[in-house]
Structure formats: C-alpha cells, structure tokens
Short mmCIF file of C-alpha atoms in Angstrom, two decimals:
data_model
loop_
_atom_site.label_atom_id
_atom_site.label_comp_id
_atom_site.label_asym_id
_atom_site.label_seq_id
_atom_site.Cartn_x
_atom_site.Cartn_y
_atom_site.Cartn_z
CA MET A 180 19.00 -39.84 13.42
CA THR A 181 19.81 -36.23 12.53
CA ALA A 182 20.51 -33.98 15.48
CA ALA A 183 18.01 -31.24 16.29
CA ALA A 184 20.59 -28.54 15.63
CA GLN A 185 21.12 -29.83 12.07
CA ARG A 186 17.45 -30.02 11.05
CA GLY A 187 17.03 -26.23 10.92
CA THR A 188 14.81 -23.79 12.73
CA THR A 189 11.42 -22.26 12.04
CA THR A 190 11.01 -18.54 12.68
CA VAL A 191 7.57 -16.95 12.86
CA SER A 192 7.72 -13.24 12.10
CA GLU A 193 5.89 -10.62 14.12
CA ARG A 194 3.91 -9.64 11.02
CA ALA A 195 2.57 -13.19 10.69
CA VAL A 196 1.56 -13.28 14.36
CA ARG A 197 -0.17 -9.92 13.99
CA ARG A 198 -2.13 -11.01 10.91
CA ILE A 199 -3.20 -14.26 12.57
CA ALA A 200 -4.41 -12.36 15.63
CA GLU A 201 -6.37 -9.97 13.41
CA ARG A 202 -8.05 -12.84 11.59
CA ALA A 203 -8.79 -14.58 14.88
CA THR A 204 -10.56 -11.44 16.11
CA THR A 205 -13.01 -11.56 13.21
CA GLU A 206 -13.48 -15.31 13.74
CA ALA A 207 -14.48 -14.80 17.37
CA LEU A 208 -17.71 -13.00 16.37
CA PRO A 209 -18.58 -14.19 12.86
CA ALA A 210 -22.10 -12.72 12.94
CA PRO A 211 -22.85 -9.57 10.90
CA GLY A 212 -21.53 -6.54 12.71
CA GLY A 213 -19.01 -8.65 14.64
CA ALA A 214 -15.66 -7.61 16.03
CA ARG A 215 -13.31 -5.68 13.75
CA THR A 216 -9.65 -4.93 14.36
CA ALA A 217 -8.62 -1.31 14.01
CA ARG A 218 -5.00 -1.69 15.07
CA ALA A 219 -2.84 -4.58 16.21
CA ALA A 220 0.69 -5.16 17.44
CA ALA A 221 2.70 -8.27 18.13
CA SER A 222 6.16 -9.03 19.47
CA VAL A 223 8.00 -12.36 19.42
CA ARG A 224 10.75 -13.21 21.92
CA GLY A 225 12.00 -16.75 21.55
CA ARG A 226 9.06 -19.11 21.95
CA ARG A 227 6.74 -16.48 23.47
CA ALA A 228 4.55 -13.98 21.68
CA LYS A 229 2.70 -10.95 22.99
CA VAL A 230 -0.38 -9.68 21.17
CA SER A 231 -2.16 -6.36 21.59
CA LEU A 232 -5.37 -5.51 19.72
CA GLY A 233 -7.65 -2.52 19.43
CA VAL A 234 -11.10 -3.76 18.41
CA THR A 235 -14.49 -2.36 17.48
CA LEU A 236 -17.36 -4.33 19.01
CA PRO A 237 -21.01 -4.40 17.95
CA TYR A 238 -23.61 -2.49 19.93
CA PRO A 239 -25.46 -3.53 22.00
CA ALA A 240 -23.30 -6.32 23.42
CA PRO A 241 -22.04 -7.24 26.92
CA LEU A 242 -18.53 -5.84 26.79
CA ALA A 243 -17.00 -7.98 29.54
CA ASP A 244 -18.23 -11.31 28.15
CA THR A 245 -17.50 -10.32 24.55
CA VAL A 246 -13.96 -9.20 25.33
CA ARG A 247 -13.27 -12.42 27.25
CA GLU A 248 -14.53 -14.49 24.32
CA VAL A 249 -12.41 -12.54 21.82
CA GLN A 250 -9.37 -12.79 24.09
CA ARG A 251 -9.78 -16.55 24.56
CA HIS A 252 -10.23 -17.21 20.85
CA VAL A 253 -7.28 -15.00 19.83
CA VAL A 254 -4.95 -16.72 22.30
CA GLU A 255 -6.01 -20.25 21.33
CA ARG A 256 -6.00 -19.58 17.60
CA THR A 257 -2.64 -17.83 17.61
CA ARG A 258 -1.11 -20.57 19.75
CA GLU A 259 -2.54 -23.26 17.45
CA LEU A 260 -1.36 -21.76 14.17
CA THR A 261 2.04 -20.42 15.22
CA GLY A 262 3.14 -22.96 17.82
CA LEU A 263 4.24 -20.13 20.09
CA GLU A 264 3.29 -19.65 23.71
CA VAL A 265 0.84 -16.75 24.03
CA PRO A 266 0.29 -15.94 27.73
CA ALA A 267 -2.56 -13.48 27.10
CA ALA A 268 -3.89 -11.06 24.54
CA ARG A 269 -4.34 -7.43 25.48
CA ILE A 270 -7.71 -6.25 24.13
CA SER A 271 -8.69 -2.57 24.00
CA VAL A 272 -12.21 -1.60 22.97
CA ILE A 273 -11.84 1.63 20.99
CA ALA A 274 -15.31 1.96 19.45
CA LEU A 275 -18.80 0.48 19.28
CA ALA A 276 -20.36 -0.17 15.88
CA THR A 277 -24.08 0.34 15.42
CA PRO A 278 -26.02 -1.17 12.51
CA THR A 279 -26.15 2.21 10.76
CA SER A 280 -22.44 2.94 11.18
CA ALA A 281 -21.52 -0.52 9.95
CA GLN A 282 -22.82 0.30 6.47
CA PRO A 283 -20.30 1.36 3.85
CA LEU A 284 -19.70 5.07 3.48
CA VAL A 285 -20.11 4.96 -0.30
CA SER A 286 -22.69 2.73 -1.91
CA PRO A 287 -22.03 1.22 -5.35
CA ALA A 288 -24.74 3.35 -6.94
CA GLU A 289 -23.32 6.56 -5.51
CA ASP A 290 -19.79 5.53 -6.39
CA THR A 291 -20.67 5.16 -10.07
CA ILE A 292 -22.05 8.70 -10.40
CA ALA A 293 -19.61 10.57 -8.16
CA THR A 294 -17.13 11.99 -10.67
CA SER A 295 -16.85 15.59 -9.52
CA ALA A 296 -13.53 15.12 -7.74
CA PRO A 297 -10.58 16.92 -9.38
CA TRP A 298 -7.87 14.94 -11.13
CA ARG A 299 -5.17 16.55 -8.98
CA TRP A 300 -5.09 18.64 -5.83
CA TRP A 301 -3.43 22.03 -6.24
CA SER A 302 -1.01 23.00 -3.56
CA GLN A 303 -1.14 26.48 -2.12
CA ARG A 304 2.69 26.69 -2.16
CA ARG A 305 2.77 28.30 1.23
CA VAL A 306 6.52 28.03 1.80
CA PRO A 307 7.65 29.47 -1.59
CA VAL A 308 5.03 32.23 -1.38
CA ALA A 309 6.05 33.08 2.18
CA VAL A 310 9.76 33.24 1.24
CA LEU A 311 9.13 35.35 -1.87
CA THR A 312 6.77 37.68 -0.02
CA SER A 313 9.21 38.13 2.87
CA VAL A 314 12.17 38.92 0.60
CA ALA A 315 10.13 41.36 -1.51
CA ALA A 316 8.65 43.03 1.57
CA LEU A 317 12.05 43.47 3.23
CA GLY A 318 13.65 44.89 0.08
CA CYS A 319 10.81 47.26 -0.77
CA GLY A 320 10.42 48.31 2.88
CA ALA A 321 14.11 49.10 3.27
CA LEU A 322 14.15 51.11 0.03
CA ALA A 323 10.99 53.02 0.91
CA LEU A 324 12.26 53.79 4.43
CA ASP A 325 15.55 55.13 3.08
CA MET A 326 13.84 57.34 0.51
CA VAL A 327 11.44 58.72 3.11
CA GLN A 328 14.34 59.60 5.40
CA VAL A 329 16.18 61.33 2.56
CA HIS A 330 13.21 63.46 1.42
CA THR A 331 11.57 64.21 4.78
CA ALA A 332 14.37 64.23 7.35
CA HIS A 333 17.01 65.39 4.84
CA LEU A 334 19.35 62.60 5.88
CA PRO A 335 22.04 61.23 3.56
CA ALA A 336 21.23 58.09 1.61
CA SER A 337 22.09 54.78 3.21
CA VAL A 338 25.47 53.29 2.53
CA TRP A 339 24.03 50.08 1.04
CA ARG A 340 21.98 52.01 -1.53
CA THR A 341 24.81 54.29 -2.62
CA SER A 342 27.24 51.36 -2.77
CA ALA A 343 24.81 49.41 -4.95
CA VAL A 344 24.35 52.40 -7.29
CA HIS A 345 28.13 52.95 -7.62
CA TRP A 346 28.72 49.24 -8.26
CA LEU A 347 26.04 49.09 -10.97
CA ALA A 348 27.43 52.27 -12.57
CA GLY A 349 30.86 50.70 -12.90
CA HIS A 350 29.79 47.28 -14.23
CA GLY A 351 28.17 46.71 -17.58
CA PRO A 352 25.91 43.89 -18.84
CA GLY A 353 28.90 41.79 -19.88
CA ASP A 354 30.53 41.79 -16.47
CA PRO A 355 30.74 38.27 -14.91
CA GLY A 356 29.08 39.41 -11.68
CA VAL A 357 26.14 40.92 -13.55
CA VAL A 358 25.77 37.81 -15.70
CA VAL A 359 25.75 35.51 -12.65
CA ALA A 360 23.23 37.68 -10.80
CA GLY A 361 21.00 37.84 -13.89
CA GLY A 362 21.21 34.07 -14.35
CA LEU A 363 20.23 33.40 -10.74
CA THR A 364 17.33 35.83 -11.01
CA ALA A 365 16.14 34.11 -14.19
CA LEU A 366 16.34 30.66 -12.56
CA ILE A 367 14.35 31.87 -9.57
CA GLY A 368 11.74 33.33 -11.91
CA ILE A 369 11.47 30.10 -13.92
CA TRP A 370 11.14 28.10 -10.71
CA MET A 371 8.34 30.36 -9.49
CA VAL A 372 6.54 29.99 -12.83
CA VAL A 373 6.81 26.19 -12.59
CA LEU A 374 5.41 26.27 -9.06
CA ALA A 375 2.53 28.45 -10.19
CA LEU A 376 1.58 26.23 -13.16
CA SER A 377 2.07 22.79 -11.60
CA PRO A 378 -0.50 21.40 -9.15
CA GLY A 379 1.94 19.89 -6.68
CA ARG A 380 1.03 17.36 -3.96
CA ARG A 381 2.49 14.54 -5.98
CA HIS A 382 2.28 12.19 -2.97
CA GLN A 383 -1.54 12.39 -2.89
CA SER A 384 -4.21 10.98 -5.20
CA THR A 385 -7.78 12.22 -5.29
CA VAL A 386 -10.65 9.91 -4.32
CA ARG A 387 -14.18 9.79 -5.67
CA THR A 388 -16.79 10.91 -3.15
CA SER A 389 -20.57 10.82 -3.16
CA ALA A 390 -21.05 14.18 -1.44
CA ASN A 391 -21.19 17.40 -3.41
CA HIS A 392 -18.52 20.05 -2.88
CA VAL A 393 -16.38 17.60 -0.93
CA ASP A 394 -12.90 16.73 -2.18
CA ALA A 395 -10.91 13.87 -0.68
CA ALA A 396 -7.44 12.50 -1.29
CA VAL A 397 -5.43 9.55 -0.09
CA ASP A 398 -1.70 9.44 0.46
CA ARG A 399 0.12 7.15 -1.92
CA SER A 400 1.93 5.50 0.96
CA ALA A 401 -1.47 4.27 2.22
CA VAL A 402 -2.31 2.87 -1.23
CA GLN A 403 1.10 1.23 -1.29
CA ALA A 404 0.49 -0.42 2.10
CA LEU A 405 -2.96 -1.70 1.06
CA VAL A 406 -1.65 -3.23 -2.17
CA ARG A 407 1.34 -4.75 -0.36
CA ASP A 408 -0.88 -6.42 2.24
CA ALA A 409 -3.28 -7.72 -0.43
CA VAL A 410 -0.52 -9.23 -2.55
CA GLY A 411 1.29 -10.55 0.52
CA ASP A 412 -1.76 -12.65 1.39
CA VAL A 413 -1.51 -14.59 -1.88
CA GLU A 414 -0.38 -18.16 -1.35
CA GLY A 415 3.25 -18.68 -2.29
CA ILE A 416 4.20 -14.97 -2.33
CA ALA A 417 7.09 -14.08 -0.02
CA ALA A 418 8.61 -10.61 -0.45
CA VAL A 419 6.57 -7.82 -2.06
CA ARG A 420 7.81 -4.45 -3.31
CA ILE A 421 5.32 -1.79 -4.41
CA ARG A 422 5.94 1.45 -6.27
CA VAL A 423 2.94 3.77 -6.61
CA ARG A 424 3.06 6.63 -9.06
CA ARG A 425 0.43 8.98 -10.38
CA ARG A 426 -0.45 6.84 -13.40
CA ARG A 427 1.16 3.47 -12.71
CA VAL A 428 1.45 0.97 -9.89
CA THR A 429 4.29 -1.54 -10.14
CA VAL A 430 4.21 -4.72 -8.04
CA ARG A 431 7.29 -6.92 -7.78
CA ALA A 432 6.64 -10.12 -5.84
CA GLY A 433 8.92 -13.01 -4.96
CA LEU A 434 7.52 -16.52 -5.37
CA ALA A 435 8.59 -19.01 -2.69
CA PHE A 436 6.51 -22.01 -3.76
CA GLY A 437 3.66 -22.97 -6.02
CA ASP A 438 2.81 -22.44 -9.67
CA ARG A 439 4.20 -19.23 -11.17
CA ALA A 440 1.32 -18.56 -13.57
CA GLY A 441 -1.30 -19.14 -10.90
CA ALA A 442 0.53 -16.94 -8.41
CA HIS A 443 0.83 -14.17 -11.02
CA ALA A 444 -2.90 -14.30 -11.76
CA ALA A 445 -3.80 -14.32 -8.06
CA ALA A 446 -1.41 -11.44 -7.26
CA THR A 447 -2.81 -9.39 -10.16
CA ALA A 448 -6.38 -9.97 -9.02
CA ALA A 449 -5.52 -9.08 -5.40
CA ALA A 450 -3.69 -5.88 -6.39
CA ARG A 451 -6.50 -4.82 -8.73
CA ALA A 452 -9.10 -5.45 -6.02
CA ALA A 453 -7.10 -3.34 -3.53
CA LEU A 454 -6.84 -0.48 -6.02
CA THR A 455 -10.54 -0.69 -6.76
CA ALA A 456 -11.34 -0.49 -3.05
CA CYS A 457 -9.40 2.80 -2.83
CA HIS A 458 -11.91 4.50 -5.22
CA LEU A 459 -9.19 6.55 -6.91
CA ARG A 460 -10.36 9.26 -9.30
CA ARG A 461 -7.74 8.27 -11.88
CA ALA A 462 -7.33 4.50 -12.08
CA PRO A 463 -3.59 3.79 -12.47
CA ARG A 464 -2.17 1.17 -14.78
CA LEU A 465 -1.15 -1.99 -12.96
CA ARG A 466 2.03 -3.94 -13.68
CA VAL A 467 2.72 -7.14 -11.76
CA VAL A 468 6.02 -9.02 -11.94
CA VAL A 469 6.41 -12.35 -10.14
CA THR A 470 10.02 -13.51 -9.80
CA PRO A 471 10.89 -16.94 -8.34
CA GLU A 472 12.97 -16.87 -5.17
CA PRO A 473 16.21 -18.89 -4.94
CA VAL A 474 14.39 -21.53 -2.85
CA TRP A 475 11.54 -21.88 -5.36
CA GLN A 476 11.18 -25.18 -7.21
CA PRO A 477 8.76 -25.76 -10.08
CA PRO A 478 5.86 -28.05 -9.15
CA ALA A 479 6.25 -31.65 -10.31
CA PRO A 480 4.08 -32.49 -13.34
CA THR A 481 1.23 -34.91 -12.67
CA ALA A 482 1.46 -37.91 -14.99
CA ASP A 483 -1.76 -39.61 -16.08
CA VAL A 484 -1.47 -43.35 -15.49
CA THR A 485 -3.70 -45.41 -17.78
CA ALA A 486 -4.13 -49.11 -17.22
CA ASP A 487 -4.68 -51.56 -20.08
CA ALA A 488 -8.19 -52.96 -20.09
CA THR A 489 -8.29 -56.70 -19.59
CA GLU A 490 -11.10 -59.18 -19.95
CA ALA A 491 -11.32 -62.50 -18.24
CA THR A 492 -11.44 -65.64 -20.41
CA PRO A 493 -14.55 -67.71 -19.67
CA GLY A 494 -12.75 -71.02 -20.07
CA ASP A 495 -9.87 -70.37 -17.69
CA ASP A 496 -10.12 -72.42 -14.51
CA ASP A 497 -7.28 -70.71 -12.67
CA GLY A 498 -8.94 -67.25 -12.79
CA ARG A 499 -6.23 -65.64 -14.92
CA SER A 500 -7.20 -62.79 -17.23
CA THR A 501 -6.48 -62.47 -20.88
CA PRO A 502 -6.03 -59.13 -22.70
CA ALA A 503 -9.02 -58.09 -24.77
CA SER A 504 -6.88 -57.89 -27.90
CA ALA A 505 -6.08 -61.60 -27.61
CA LEU A 506 -9.79 -62.49 -27.68
CA ALA A 507 -10.49 -60.71 -30.97
CA PRO A 508 -10.96 -63.08 -33.97
CA ALA A 509 -8.07 -63.31 -36.38
CA THR A 510 -8.62 -61.94 -39.87
CA GLY A 511 -6.95 -62.79 -43.12
CA GLY A 512 -5.78 -66.29 -42.04
CA ASP A 513 -6.78 -69.87 -42.93
CA ARG A 514 -10.13 -71.02 -41.62
#
C-alpha cells in the first residue's frame, strides 16, 4: 500500500473557504429577503479554518435566533464541503433589509430608457491647473512687485530681472540655451492642450442611471473583480486573468478539467452576464480565451456499443439463440 506521504496532499485555499461560507449564508435563509453577505473573510491554518461574515438580515426577524441559525449552518456546511475543522463562525449584522429596500435600484423598464449618462467623465485636472496657476501667479506677482518698487519707491530693478534681460540681449534665437528653453515651453504647452481636450479618468466607466441629472461611474477595477469572480465560478476553470479597457474586456482563463468548448461557452456567458449587470453606458467588446492547464486532459470519448439482435429458434430444445440473419430464407438456390 502506498504511504500517506506519497499519495499527495489536498490544499483548500482561503478564497474557496470564503466563497463556501458566503453561499452557506444564503442557504441558511432561502426565503425571499433572506440573509445576504456583504463582506466575508477566511483564514486557513493547517486543518483549521476561521470564518468571519458581515450579513444583512431581513426585517422583522429575531436577531439572536437568526444569527445562531446562520452561524450553525455556515459552520456545518463549510466543514462538510472543505473537510476542515471550523470551530465557529463570527457573524456581524451590519444592516437590516426591508421589503422595499430589497427591490432592485434600477428596474428593467427604467434601465432601457435611461441613456442620458455621458460616454466619458471629464476630469477637472485639478493638479495641472493648480501647478500652472501657481507658477503663473508667482512669476507675474514677482514681476509686478518689482515694477511697482521701481516706479513708486524709485528703487533699482531686481538683480534677477536685470540678469534675465542682459542674458536675453546677448543670446539670439539660434543659441542652444534658447532653443532648449523654447522646446520645453512648447512641450508644456502641447501637454496642457492635450489635458484640456481629453476627458481623463480613464480608470472609470460611466453607468446608466434612471434618475435625471444624476451621473454615475464605476471603477474598472470593480468591473474586473466582478468578471473574475463570475468566470472563476465556471466548472473546470482554474486561474483567471482579466484586462478591462474602455472598449474591450479580455478574459484569459486556464482550464483544469472538462470539455474545452463547453468551458469556453460557459465562461463567455458568465462574463457577458457580469458585464450586463454593471449597466455600463458603453458596452465593451468581450474576448474570452480558454487555455488548457498543464494538468488538463481531454475527456475520453464515449463509444456507442450496439449489440447484434438475436432471435430464438422455436425448435431448439437447449434454449440457444440463433442470429436473425440465419433464419432468413435463402434466395437464388435449388428448391
């Protein structure tokens, strides 16, 4: 018999424990308006796992009894599916859901007509504007102060102004210093023009809303996390890499087991459903690539086994059967 050390080990990741605990929370109260998990955390140390959940419970409901039921179900379900020892689950009630608040924020009818959101959000460019304004204010203020002192207090001009005038008088347009300074000034001007004409906020995508005069946006990292979780739940998918751009979402998934075509179709459907749930103003193009992992093996083909039909001979005493082809009358022979 093979020793235990040579048969391998099974490692349950903290992410798997967390997802199982989240699902178990919804299973504890399957009725409409049941428990919902807002945040969850899990840690695995050897054969022990610790689970912490922040849940939203329906109102009205007895909190003490409901929390005990959720805690018991989460512990038993996590222990059953992972094989780890779960001493207890830490449950925190963070909100109470009423029947009105449990309804979706955007109904399908409102979602179809809400198209007033802008394609892109324009950034106010606060940092570039602040830097440019500060530099211009300091330069103009220093020059104005020096001129006022010269004309009102009859003081000599500042050294920096006279030095700048003497230096410019002795250097023409072809001087290397003048060319470098002019080039830097031109680059700064071009950069400011680009900032003024481009919308910015490339890490955010606008969202369709049903309310008038309300603009909303979602960070692309949140869209990336939603798509990654949706594709990661597909059976057979192991590692998932997501790249979200303004007009395209690329999904690269690793297949550990199962049929490649079926996994590709399921991953595409899951990613498209996650993008649809985000209600993005501009629907990005979706590209899904499923690559087999080194441990992946193609599923064995199922062979159809057909048996030859046989018919029993009426005159046989021993119960043996005779093929049906042997009972057919011969043709073309002597009668």
